[in-house]
Every structure is written in C-alpha cells, then in structure tokens.
Amino acid sequence: MHTQRMAVSVSVLALLTLAACGTESGSGSGGDGGDGSDTVQSDVPVTGVAWSVDSLTVDGKKTEAPEGSRLEFDPKGRAKAGFGCNHISADAQVKGDRITFGKPVSTQMACDEATEKAALAAMDGEVTAKLSGEKLTLTTEGGDTFALSEEKPAALAGTRWAVTTLLSGETATSVPADLPKDRVPHLTFGEDGTVHGNSGCNSFHGKAEVKGSTITFGPPAGTRKMCPEAEMETERAVLAALDGPATYTIKGSTLTVTSKDGKGIGATATPTTAEGTQEHG
C-alpha cells in the first residue's frame, strides 16, 4: 500500500479512500499544500471513530435522533449502529466518497421507532459521505440525510456507567427496560483502583486495577438481597463480566468490558447526578 499524503484541505474522497485501505491517518502524515510544506495532519478519520447521530432528514422532514443514537465504522469493513432500540450491523465498503452497505442485520426487540426504520432503509444501499471537521453527513441516493458528530471518549474513572447491554460471545442482549430505577445496573471506577455500583439487585464494591486496555477485577463485596428472577439474571451476567482480567474499550460515551471467557457488558456514560451514583454497598 503506498503512503497517503494529504493537504490541509484534505478531501472526503482522500479520507475515505484512506479508511478503506485500513491505513492509520491523522498520525502526522502530511501533504503538499502548494507551499512546499509537508507537516499538515488530516481531519477526523471516518473509521475508528464513534459518531453520534444528531438528526435525520427524510422526505424533507428533519427529526432529532433519539438520545444515544450512534454509528461506527470499523477497519474490518463493518458498520455498527444503534438508534434507541436494536443493535444493527452491516458490511460497509468504502470507496471514494461513497459507502455501500450490505444487507443490515438487527436484533429483534419489538420497537416502534421511526428513526430506526429510516436508518435500516438507509443502511441497505449506497450513501455519499461528506466530512467537515468533526461533522459527518451521509446522504442516500433518494436524498435523505443523516447528520453525525464525533463523540469524544468519556473518562473511565469518575464516570457513572449505566449498563445497557449484556454480552456473551457474539450475542448481545439488552438489559430489561422495566427494571426498577434503583436496580438498573451501573458502575463507577475510582482513581484509586476501585469500582462500585449496582449489579442489578445488590450494590457492590471491589478492586479494579487498570493497566493499559486491561482491568483486573478483584472479588466484589456487597449486599446479599434476593430479587425477582429477571433482576437476579441480570446481576449474574454483570458480575460474570467483572471477574478477574477483562479488556475494555471506550468509544465516545460507550464502554465495553469483555472478560477472557467472552462474557461482557456494554455501558453508557450518564450524568454523575443520576440516582444511585454514590452507592457503595
């Protein structure tokens, strides 16, 4: 693969071609800006970035996207998205300023979400991408548009992470939406190598040593209440992910923690004033 060289006014065409090649961008590769300089960095790349979906315009009508709506392109040619209900994924081939989606695959939770339906329709064909700073616009062949913004990664420590997804290998299951507010699983990491929160029924606290992209969890301590089976099932899944060494990633406001046996959780950053933030068990 030959070296990409990009100028200050790097075009979307160049950016997306670079992303399609799987080459890292924005790491100091410069371009001839016409004045002989060769030190200019590129704008925000399309892949490896958590994009927050701000709005959709369908048939000329603009609609704000549900809170937490996001889209991500990985270097392996897959797009992953969520619009407040199901998890959606699709092949995504990038060529020039065009992104061609394969047939999207979605979880099957019952929702009546117009935004998600529009997104599924758009993620089954070709869109034109236009990048401007930290803003990305995707336009379908029919003229509908998605407006997106780059999400800055939240800090691991000090953030209240509300658990939204339970992972088991390649399977992702949403946390039941009807859990009592005080039993929605969440966790907060401290700067001192600790973690505390609620696992779905009981509050807990324990050690969480962070080194690189690994968190090593110590045995948790906490309350020992019994709850309805749905809550206990959620708790068992959460605690299974917080057992021993686990890898973690943060993309935008989303944290993913995966243990060595494939058990894991997906969590979203929530305001620190949210109920239960100070629970220590």
PDB file of C-alpha atoms in Angstrom:
ATOM      1  CA  MET A   1       0.000   0.000   0.000  1.00  0.00           C
ATOM      2  CA  HIS A   2       1.568   3.295  -0.990  1.00  0.00           C
ATOM      3  CA  THR A   3       1.821   6.144   1.504  1.00  0.00           C
ATOM      4  CA  GLN A   4      -1.110   8.554   1.649  1.00  0.00           C
ATOM      5  CA  ARG A   5      -0.179  12.244   1.679  1.00  0.00           C
ATOM      6  CA  MET A   6      -2.892  14.734   2.452  1.00  0.00           C
ATOM      7  CA  ALA A   7      -3.060  18.545   2.499  1.00  0.00           C
ATOM      8  CA  VAL A   8      -4.790  20.859   4.997  1.00  0.00           C
ATOM      9  CA  SER A   9      -7.961  20.877   2.942  1.00  0.00           C
ATOM     10  CA  VAL A  10      -7.999  17.113   2.759  1.00  0.00           C
ATOM     11  CA  SER A  11     -10.987  15.922   0.806  1.00  0.00           C
ATOM     12  CA  VAL A  12     -13.577  13.401   1.892  1.00  0.00           C
ATOM     13  CA  LEU A  13     -12.517  11.386  -1.137  1.00  0.00           C
ATOM     14  CA  ALA A  14      -8.973  11.075   0.188  1.00  0.00           C
ATOM     15  CA  LEU A  15     -10.096  10.370   3.742  1.00  0.00           C
ATOM     16  CA  LEU A  16     -12.499   7.603   2.864  1.00  0.00           C
ATOM     17  CA  THR A  17     -10.048   6.022   0.426  1.00  0.00           C
ATOM     18  CA  LEU A  18      -7.510   6.003   3.242  1.00  0.00           C
ATOM     19  CA  ALA A  19     -10.010   4.420   5.605  1.00  0.00           C
ATOM     20  CA  ALA A  20     -10.852   1.753   3.056  1.00  0.00           C
ATOM     21  CA  CYS A  21      -7.160   0.794   2.838  1.00  0.00           C
ATOM     22  CA  GLY A  22      -7.055   0.346   6.592  1.00  0.00           C
ATOM     23  CA  THR A  23      -4.169   2.812   6.893  1.00  0.00           C
ATOM     24  CA  GLU A  24      -3.896   4.855  10.055  1.00  0.00           C
ATOM     25  CA  SER A  25      -4.482   8.520   9.399  1.00  0.00           C
ATOM     26  CA  GLY A  26      -4.038  11.672  11.402  1.00  0.00           C
ATOM     27  CA  SER A  27      -0.689  10.445  12.784  1.00  0.00           C
ATOM     28  CA  GLY A  28       1.433  13.096  11.185  1.00  0.00           C
ATOM     29  CA  SER A  29       1.187  12.187   7.511  1.00  0.00           C
ATOM     30  CA  GLY A  30       1.373  15.418   5.632  1.00  0.00           C
ATOM     31  CA  GLY A  31       0.727  16.587   2.124  1.00  0.00           C
ATOM     32  CA  ASP A  32       1.955  19.195  -0.286  1.00  0.00           C
ATOM     33  CA  GLY A  33      -0.262  22.153   0.450  1.00  0.00           C
ATOM     34  CA  GLY A  34       1.113  24.073  -2.517  1.00  0.00           C
ATOM     35  CA  ASP A  35       3.664  25.980  -0.441  1.00  0.00           C
ATOM     36  CA  GLY A  36       6.201  23.182  -0.168  1.00  0.00           C
ATOM     37  CA  SER A  37       5.136  22.289   3.379  1.00  0.00           C
ATOM     38  CA  ASP A  38       4.772  18.646   4.386  1.00  0.00           C
ATOM     39  CA  THR A  39       3.698  18.774   8.029  1.00  0.00           C
ATOM     40  CA  VAL A  40      -0.093  19.037   7.868  1.00  0.00           C
ATOM     41  CA  GLN A  41      -2.258  16.471   9.686  1.00  0.00           C
ATOM     42  CA  SER A  42      -5.544  15.182   8.333  1.00  0.00           C
ATOM     43  CA  ASP A  43      -9.003  15.890   9.682  1.00  0.00           C
ATOM     44  CA  VAL A  44     -11.057  13.363  11.660  1.00  0.00           C
ATOM     45  CA  PRO A  45     -10.965   9.889  10.014  1.00  0.00           C
ATOM     46  CA  VAL A  46     -14.196   8.047   9.303  1.00  0.00           C
ATOM     47  CA  THR A  47     -13.203   4.667  10.707  1.00  0.00           C
ATOM     48  CA  GLY A  48     -12.317   4.028  14.331  1.00  0.00           C
ATOM     49  CA  VAL A  49     -14.448   6.992  15.429  1.00  0.00           C
ATOM     50  CA  ALA A  50     -17.643   6.879  17.486  1.00  0.00           C
ATOM     51  CA  TRP A  51     -20.181   9.000  15.604  1.00  0.00           C
ATOM     52  CA  SER A  52     -23.166  10.390  17.460  1.00  0.00           C
ATOM     53  CA  VAL A  53     -26.230  10.633  15.210  1.00  0.00           C
ATOM     54  CA  ASP A  54     -27.689  14.113  15.661  1.00  0.00           C
ATOM     55  CA  SER A  55     -30.614  14.104  13.241  1.00  0.00           C
ATOM     56  CA  LEU A  56     -32.181  12.533  10.181  1.00  0.00           C
ATOM     57  CA  THR A  57     -33.907  14.295   7.314  1.00  0.00           C
ATOM     58  CA  VAL A  58     -36.333  12.009   5.486  1.00  0.00           C
ATOM     59  CA  ASP A  59     -38.556  13.271   2.642  1.00  0.00           C
ATOM     60  CA  GLY A  60     -37.533  16.800   3.573  1.00  0.00           C
ATOM     61  CA  LYS A  61     -38.582  16.442   7.226  1.00  0.00           C
ATOM     62  CA  LYS A  62     -35.848  16.782   9.838  1.00  0.00           C
ATOM     63  CA  THR A  63     -36.131  14.685  13.003  1.00  0.00           C
ATOM     64  CA  GLU A  64     -33.828  14.723  16.024  1.00  0.00           C
ATOM     65  CA  ALA A  65     -32.317  11.295  16.601  1.00  0.00           C
ATOM     66  CA  PRO A  66     -33.104   9.514  19.892  1.00  0.00           C
ATOM     67  CA  GLU A  67     -30.600  10.165  22.655  1.00  0.00           C
ATOM     68  CA  GLY A  68     -27.681   7.761  22.450  1.00  0.00           C
ATOM     69  CA  SER A  69     -28.026   7.104  18.708  1.00  0.00           C
ATOM     70  CA  ARG A  70     -24.641   6.250  17.249  1.00  0.00           C
ATOM     71  CA  LEU A  71     -22.871   4.796  14.227  1.00  0.00           C
ATOM     72  CA  GLU A  72     -19.383   3.345  13.915  1.00  0.00           C
ATOM     73  CA  PHE A  73     -17.286   2.073  11.017  1.00  0.00           C
ATOM     74  CA  ASP A  74     -14.569  -0.382  11.970  1.00  0.00           C
ATOM     75  CA  PRO A  75     -11.384  -1.048   9.962  1.00  0.00           C
ATOM     76  CA  LYS A  76     -12.640  -4.529   9.046  1.00  0.00           C
ATOM     77  CA  GLY A  77     -15.415  -3.162   6.834  1.00  0.00           C
ATOM     78  CA  ARG A  78     -18.341  -3.391   9.245  1.00  0.00           C
ATOM     79  CA  ALA A  79     -20.742  -0.708  10.390  1.00  0.00           C
ATOM     80  CA  LYS A  80     -22.461  -0.929  13.776  1.00  0.00           C
ATOM     81  CA  ALA A  81     -25.328   1.297  14.821  1.00  0.00           C
ATOM     82  CA  GLY A  82     -27.978   1.835  17.439  1.00  0.00           C
ATOM     83  CA  PHE A  83     -30.959   4.178  17.379  1.00  0.00           C
ATOM     84  CA  GLY A  84     -32.522   3.664  20.790  1.00  0.00           C
ATOM     85  CA  CYS A  85     -33.725   0.095  20.422  1.00  0.00           C
ATOM     86  CA  ASN A  86     -31.990  -2.655  18.436  1.00  0.00           C
ATOM     87  CA  HIS A  87     -28.340  -3.281  17.647  1.00  0.00           C
ATOM     88  CA  ILE A  88     -27.726  -3.036  13.900  1.00  0.00           C
ATOM     89  CA  SER A  89     -24.711  -4.154  11.884  1.00  0.00           C
ATOM     90  CA  ALA A  90     -23.904  -4.353   8.194  1.00  0.00           C
ATOM     91  CA  ASP A  91     -20.986  -4.734   5.804  1.00  0.00           C
ATOM     92  CA  ALA A  92     -19.731  -1.299   4.749  1.00  0.00           C
ATOM     93  CA  GLN A  93     -17.475  -0.968   1.721  1.00  0.00           C
ATOM     94  CA  VAL A  94     -15.844   2.440   1.417  1.00  0.00           C
ATOM     95  CA  LYS A  95     -14.693   3.707  -1.968  1.00  0.00           C
ATOM     96  CA  GLY A  96     -14.032   7.340  -2.652  1.00  0.00           C
ATOM     97  CA  ASP A  97     -16.797   9.383  -1.066  1.00  0.00           C
ATOM     98  CA  ARG A  98     -19.277   6.512  -1.272  1.00  0.00           C
ATOM     99  CA  ILE A  99     -20.157   3.944   1.381  1.00  0.00           C
ATOM    100  CA  THR A 100     -22.021   0.867   0.191  1.00  0.00           C
ATOM    101  CA  PHE A 101     -23.858  -1.039   2.893  1.00  0.00           C
ATOM    102  CA  GLY A 102     -24.695  -4.722   2.701  1.00  0.00           C
ATOM    103  CA  LYS A 103     -27.981  -6.094   3.988  1.00  0.00           C
ATOM    104  CA  PRO A 104     -28.237  -4.934   7.636  1.00  0.00           C
ATOM    105  CA  VAL A 105     -28.653  -7.436  10.451  1.00  0.00           C
ATOM    106  CA  SER A 106     -30.594  -6.357  13.537  1.00  0.00           C
ATOM    107  CA  THR A 107     -31.600  -7.752  16.894  1.00  0.00           C
ATOM    108  CA  GLN A 108     -35.314  -8.403  17.086  1.00  0.00           C
ATOM    109  CA  MET A 109     -36.617  -6.392  20.023  1.00  0.00           C
ATOM    110  CA  ALA A 110     -40.093  -5.025  19.432  1.00  0.00           C
ATOM    111  CA  CYS A 111     -39.919  -1.290  18.846  1.00  0.00           C
ATOM    112  CA  ASP A 112     -41.995   1.316  17.109  1.00  0.00           C
ATOM    113  CA  GLU A 113     -39.119   3.636  16.314  1.00  0.00           C
ATOM    114  CA  ALA A 114     -39.399   5.624  13.112  1.00  0.00           C
ATOM    115  CA  THR A 115     -35.756   6.708  13.293  1.00  0.00           C
ATOM    116  CA  GLU A 116     -34.584   3.119  13.405  1.00  0.00           C
ATOM    117  CA  LYS A 117     -36.761   2.157  10.439  1.00  0.00           C
ATOM    118  CA  ALA A 118     -35.314   5.027   8.402  1.00  0.00           C
ATOM    119  CA  ALA A 119     -31.799   4.021   9.416  1.00  0.00           C
ATOM    120  CA  LEU A 120     -32.365   0.402   8.373  1.00  0.00           C
ATOM    121  CA  ALA A 121     -33.597   1.595   4.991  1.00  0.00           C
ATOM    122  CA  ALA A 122     -30.530   3.798   4.541  1.00  0.00           C
ATOM    123  CA  MET A 123     -28.133   1.052   5.634  1.00  0.00           C
ATOM    124  CA  ASP A 124     -29.170  -1.154   2.727  1.00  0.00           C
ATOM    125  CA  GLY A 125     -27.604   0.615  -0.237  1.00  0.00           C
ATOM    126  CA  GLU A 126     -25.191   3.377  -1.123  1.00  0.00           C
ATOM    127  CA  VAL A 127     -24.687   6.705   0.615  1.00  0.00           C
ATOM    128  CA  THR A 128     -22.453   9.685  -0.124  1.00  0.00           C
ATOM    129  CA  ALA A 129     -20.276  10.866   2.756  1.00  0.00           C
ATOM    130  CA  LYS A 130     -19.242  14.453   3.375  1.00  0.00           C
ATOM    131  CA  LEU A 131     -16.817  15.216   6.197  1.00  0.00           C
ATOM    132  CA  SER A 132     -16.354  18.709   7.616  1.00  0.00           C
ATOM    133  CA  GLY A 133     -14.174  18.897  10.711  1.00  0.00           C
ATOM    134  CA  GLU A 134     -15.902  16.787  13.337  1.00  0.00           C
ATOM    135  CA  LYS A 135     -19.190  16.655  11.433  1.00  0.00           C
ATOM    136  CA  LEU A 136     -20.160  13.866   9.050  1.00  0.00           C
ATOM    137  CA  THR A 137     -23.157  13.907   6.689  1.00  0.00           C
ATOM    138  CA  LEU A 138     -24.414  10.764   4.954  1.00  0.00           C
ATOM    139  CA  THR A 139     -26.788  11.249   2.022  1.00  0.00           C
ATOM    140  CA  THR A 140     -28.796   8.404   0.490  1.00  0.00           C
ATOM    141  CA  GLU A 141     -29.479   8.057  -3.226  1.00  0.00           C
ATOM    142  CA  GLY A 142     -33.007   9.295  -2.525  1.00  0.00           C
ATOM    143  CA  GLY A 143     -31.728  12.496  -0.902  1.00  0.00           C
ATOM    144  CA  ASP A 144     -32.355  11.635   2.754  1.00  0.00           C
ATOM    145  CA  THR A 145     -29.551  12.683   5.099  1.00  0.00           C
ATOM    146  CA  PHE A 146     -28.016  11.695   8.421  1.00  0.00           C
ATOM    147  CA  ALA A 147     -26.138  14.350  10.411  1.00  0.00           C
ATOM    148  CA  LEU A 148     -23.456  12.981  12.749  1.00  0.00           C
ATOM    149  CA  SER A 149     -20.863  14.390  15.148  1.00  0.00           C
ATOM    150  CA  GLU A 150     -17.690  12.829  16.505  1.00  0.00           C
ATOM    151  CA  GLU A 151     -18.046  11.643  20.100  1.00  0.00           C
ATOM    152  CA  LYS A 152     -15.162  12.443  22.412  1.00  0.00           C
ATOM    153  CA  PRO A 153     -14.284   9.483  24.631  1.00  0.00           C
ATOM    154  CA  ALA A 154     -15.550   9.720  28.210  1.00  0.00           C
ATOM    155  CA  ALA A 155     -13.093   9.154  31.051  1.00  0.00           C
ATOM    156  CA  LEU A 156     -13.105   5.665  32.565  1.00  0.00           C
ATOM    157  CA  ALA A 157     -12.625   6.842  36.147  1.00  0.00           C
ATOM    158  CA  GLY A 158     -15.199   9.134  37.702  1.00  0.00           C
ATOM    159  CA  THR A 159     -17.881   8.436  35.083  1.00  0.00           C
ATOM    160  CA  ARG A 160     -21.110   6.724  36.078  1.00  0.00           C
ATOM    161  CA  TRP A 161     -21.540   3.895  33.561  1.00  0.00           C
ATOM    162  CA  ALA A 162     -25.112   2.621  33.153  1.00  0.00           C
ATOM    163  CA  VAL A 163     -25.087  -0.961  31.867  1.00  0.00           C
ATOM    164  CA  THR A 164     -27.283  -1.248  28.768  1.00  0.00           C
ATOM    165  CA  THR A 165     -26.090  -4.454  27.099  1.00  0.00           C
ATOM    166  CA  LEU A 166     -25.096  -7.938  28.252  1.00  0.00           C
ATOM    167  CA  LEU A 167     -22.572  -9.712  26.022  1.00  0.00           C
ATOM    168  CA  SER A 168     -21.923 -13.418  25.628  1.00  0.00           C
ATOM    169  CA  GLY A 169     -19.537 -14.179  22.799  1.00  0.00           C
ATOM    170  CA  GLU A 170     -21.152 -12.808  19.642  1.00  0.00           C
ATOM    171  CA  THR A 171     -24.559 -12.422  21.320  1.00  0.00           C
ATOM    172  CA  ALA A 172     -25.727  -9.073  22.685  1.00  0.00           C
ATOM    173  CA  THR A 173     -28.815  -8.768  24.879  1.00  0.00           C
ATOM    174  CA  SER A 174     -30.304  -5.526  26.125  1.00  0.00           C
ATOM    175  CA  VAL A 175     -30.774  -5.028  29.849  1.00  0.00           C
ATOM    176  CA  PRO A 176     -34.522  -5.282  30.628  1.00  0.00           C
ATOM    177  CA  ALA A 177     -36.094  -1.849  30.297  1.00  0.00           C
ATOM    178  CA  ASP A 178     -38.588  -2.458  33.121  1.00  0.00           C
ATOM    179  CA  LEU A 179     -36.056  -2.877  35.930  1.00  0.00           C
ATOM    180  CA  PRO A 180     -36.744  -0.618  38.952  1.00  0.00           C
ATOM    181  CA  LYS A 181     -34.697   2.572  38.754  1.00  0.00           C
ATOM    182  CA  ASP A 182     -32.687   1.692  41.852  1.00  0.00           C
ATOM    183  CA  ARG A 183     -31.739  -1.673  40.342  1.00  0.00           C
ATOM    184  CA  VAL A 184     -30.587  -0.628  36.906  1.00  0.00           C
ATOM    185  CA  PRO A 185     -27.004  -1.941  36.866  1.00  0.00           C
ATOM    186  CA  HIS A 186     -24.279   0.686  36.874  1.00  0.00           C
ATOM    187  CA  LEU A 187     -20.669   1.069  37.938  1.00  0.00           C
ATOM    188  CA  THR A 188     -18.193   3.832  38.688  1.00  0.00           C
ATOM    189  CA  PHE A 189     -14.415   3.429  38.676  1.00  0.00           C
ATOM    190  CA  GLY A 190     -12.289   5.387  41.138  1.00  0.00           C
ATOM    191  CA  GLU A 191      -8.868   6.881  40.547  1.00  0.00           C
ATOM    192  CA  ASP A 192      -7.661   4.711  43.453  1.00  0.00           C
ATOM    193  CA  GLY A 193      -8.209   1.402  41.626  1.00  0.00           C
ATOM    194  CA  THR A 194     -11.660   0.655  42.970  1.00  0.00           C
ATOM    195  CA  VAL A 195     -15.090   0.118  41.457  1.00  0.00           C
ATOM    196  CA  HIS A 196     -18.558   0.385  42.982  1.00  0.00           C
ATOM    197  CA  GLY A 197     -22.137   0.344  41.783  1.00  0.00           C
ATOM    198  CA  ASN A 198     -25.170  -1.907  41.471  1.00  0.00           C
ATOM    199  CA  SER A 199     -25.176  -5.221  39.610  1.00  0.00           C
ATOM    200  CA  GLY A 200     -28.940  -5.447  39.041  1.00  0.00           C
ATOM    201  CA  CYS A 201     -30.134  -6.353  42.514  1.00  0.00           C
ATOM    202  CA  ASN A 202     -27.349  -5.714  45.006  1.00  0.00           C
ATOM    203  CA  SER A 203     -24.887  -2.880  45.420  1.00  0.00           C
ATOM    204  CA  PHE A 204     -21.215  -3.859  45.326  1.00  0.00           C
ATOM    205  CA  HIS A 205     -17.676  -2.555  45.616  1.00  0.00           C
ATOM    206  CA  GLY A 206     -14.283  -4.022  44.920  1.00  0.00           C
ATOM    207  CA  LYS A 207     -10.842  -3.601  43.392  1.00  0.00           C
ATOM    208  CA  ALA A 208     -10.356  -2.744  39.714  1.00  0.00           C
ATOM    209  CA  GLU A 209      -6.746  -2.350  38.666  1.00  0.00           C
ATOM    210  CA  VAL A 210      -6.374  -0.673  35.280  1.00  0.00           C
ATOM    211  CA  LYS A 211      -3.287  -1.295  33.178  1.00  0.00           C
ATOM    212  CA  GLY A 212      -3.322  -0.360  29.520  1.00  0.00           C
ATOM    213  CA  SER A 213      -6.508  -1.777  27.996  1.00  0.00           C
ATOM    214  CA  THR A 214      -6.976  -4.335  30.786  1.00  0.00           C
ATOM    215  CA  ILE A 215      -8.980  -4.074  34.003  1.00  0.00           C
ATOM    216  CA  THR A 216      -8.309  -6.741  36.633  1.00  0.00           C
ATOM    217  CA  PHE A 217     -11.292  -7.053  38.947  1.00  0.00           C
ATOM    218  CA  GLY A 218     -10.937  -8.391  42.477  1.00  0.00           C
ATOM    219  CA  PRO A 219     -13.695 -10.371  44.234  1.00  0.00           C
ATOM    220  CA  PRO A 220     -16.616  -7.984  44.846  1.00  0.00           C
ATOM    221  CA  ALA A 221     -18.210  -7.375  48.233  1.00  0.00           C
ATOM    222  CA  GLY A 222     -21.703  -6.045  48.755  1.00  0.00           C
ATOM    223  CA  THR A 223     -25.240  -6.609  49.881  1.00  0.00           C
ATOM    224  CA  ARG A 224     -26.914 -10.022  49.595  1.00  0.00           C
ATOM    225  CA  LYS A 225     -30.569  -9.275  48.858  1.00  0.00           C
ATOM    226  CA  MET A 226     -32.745 -11.588  46.791  1.00  0.00           C
ATOM    227  CA  CYS A 227     -34.710 -10.029  43.961  1.00  0.00           C
ATOM    228  CA  PRO A 228     -37.129 -11.225  41.244  1.00  0.00           C
ATOM    229  CA  GLU A 229     -35.526 -13.632  38.761  1.00  0.00           C
ATOM    230  CA  ALA A 230     -35.184 -11.073  35.938  1.00  0.00           C
ATOM    231  CA  GLU A 231     -33.085  -8.881  38.201  1.00  0.00           C
ATOM    232  CA  MET A 232     -31.039 -11.791  39.521  1.00  0.00           C
ATOM    233  CA  GLU A 233     -30.370 -12.989  35.967  1.00  0.00           C
ATOM    234  CA  THR A 234     -29.117  -9.531  35.029  1.00  0.00           C
ATOM    235  CA  GLU A 235     -26.944  -9.434  38.137  1.00  0.00           C
ATOM    236  CA  ARG A 236     -25.333 -12.785  37.370  1.00  0.00           C
ATOM    237  CA  ALA A 237     -24.486 -11.627  33.847  1.00  0.00           C
ATOM    238  CA  VAL A 238     -22.990  -8.341  35.067  1.00  0.00           C
ATOM    239  CA  LEU A 239     -20.865  -9.981  37.761  1.00  0.00           C
ATOM    240  CA  ALA A 240     -19.633 -12.617  35.282  1.00  0.00           C
ATOM    241  CA  ALA A 241     -18.097  -9.796  33.223  1.00  0.00           C
ATOM    242  CA  LEU A 242     -16.468  -8.198  36.279  1.00  0.00           C
ATOM    243  CA  ASP A 243     -14.482 -11.274  37.283  1.00  0.00           C
ATOM    244  CA  GLY A 244     -10.697 -11.274  37.005  1.00  0.00           C
ATOM    245  CA  PRO A 245      -8.916  -9.742  33.996  1.00  0.00           C
ATOM    246  CA  ALA A 246     -11.026  -8.142  31.272  1.00  0.00           C
ATOM    247  CA  THR A 247     -10.308  -5.933  28.283  1.00  0.00           C
ATOM    248  CA  TYR A 248     -12.084  -2.615  27.871  1.00  0.00           C
ATOM    249  CA  THR A 249     -12.631  -0.014  25.187  1.00  0.00           C
ATOM    250  CA  ILE A 250     -14.230   3.425  25.305  1.00  0.00           C
ATOM    251  CA  LYS A 251     -15.670   4.926  22.144  1.00  0.00           C
ATOM    252  CA  GLY A 252     -17.464   8.164  22.729  1.00  0.00           C
ATOM    253  CA  SER A 253     -19.874   7.636  25.608  1.00  0.00           C
ATOM    254  CA  THR A 254     -19.852   3.834  25.310  1.00  0.00           C
ATOM    255  CA  LEU A 255     -17.772   1.483  27.463  1.00  0.00           C
ATOM    256  CA  THR A 256     -17.327  -2.191  26.571  1.00  0.00           C
ATOM    257  CA  VAL A 257     -15.841  -4.632  29.074  1.00  0.00           C
ATOM    258  CA  THR A 258     -15.149  -8.223  27.976  1.00  0.00           C
ATOM    259  CA  SER A 259     -13.740 -10.973  30.187  1.00  0.00           C
ATOM    260  CA  LYS A 260     -11.458 -13.734  28.939  1.00  0.00           C
ATOM    261  CA  ASP A 261     -14.379 -16.167  28.520  1.00  0.00           C
ATOM    262  CA  GLY A 262     -16.321 -13.793  26.282  1.00  0.00           C
ATOM    263  CA  LYS A 263     -18.747 -12.548  28.933  1.00  0.00           C
ATOM    264  CA  GLY A 264     -19.094  -8.804  28.897  1.00  0.00           C
ATOM    265  CA  ILE A 265     -21.132  -5.660  29.291  1.00  0.00           C
ATOM    266  CA  GLY A 266     -21.817  -2.546  27.262  1.00  0.00           C
ATOM    267  CA  ALA A 267     -22.423   0.639  29.247  1.00  0.00           C
ATOM    268  CA  THR A 268     -23.216   4.277  28.549  1.00  0.00           C
ATOM    269  CA  ALA A 269     -21.891   7.319  30.375  1.00  0.00           C
ATOM    270  CA  THR A 270     -24.624   9.015  32.408  1.00  0.00           C
ATOM    271  CA  PRO A 271     -24.699  12.247  34.422  1.00  0.00           C
ATOM    272  CA  THR A 272     -22.934  11.959  37.768  1.00  0.00           C
ATOM    273  CA  THR A 273     -26.016  13.377  39.484  1.00  0.00           C
ATOM    274  CA  ALA A 274     -28.066  10.350  38.457  1.00  0.00           C
ATOM    275  CA  GLU A 275     -29.742   8.364  41.179  1.00  0.00           C
ATOM    276  CA  GLY A 276     -27.522   5.814  42.859  1.00  0.00           C
ATOM    277  CA  THR A 277     -24.213   7.430  41.920  1.00  0.00           C
ATOM    278  CA  GLN A 278     -22.929   7.313  45.468  1.00  0.00           C
ATOM    279  CA  GLU A 279     -23.886   3.710  46.234  1.00  0.00           C
ATOM    280  CA  HIS A 280     -21.034   1.784  47.819  1.00  0.00           C
ATOM    281  CA  GLY A 281     -22.914  -1.202  49.223  1.00  0.00           C
TER     282      GLY A 281
END
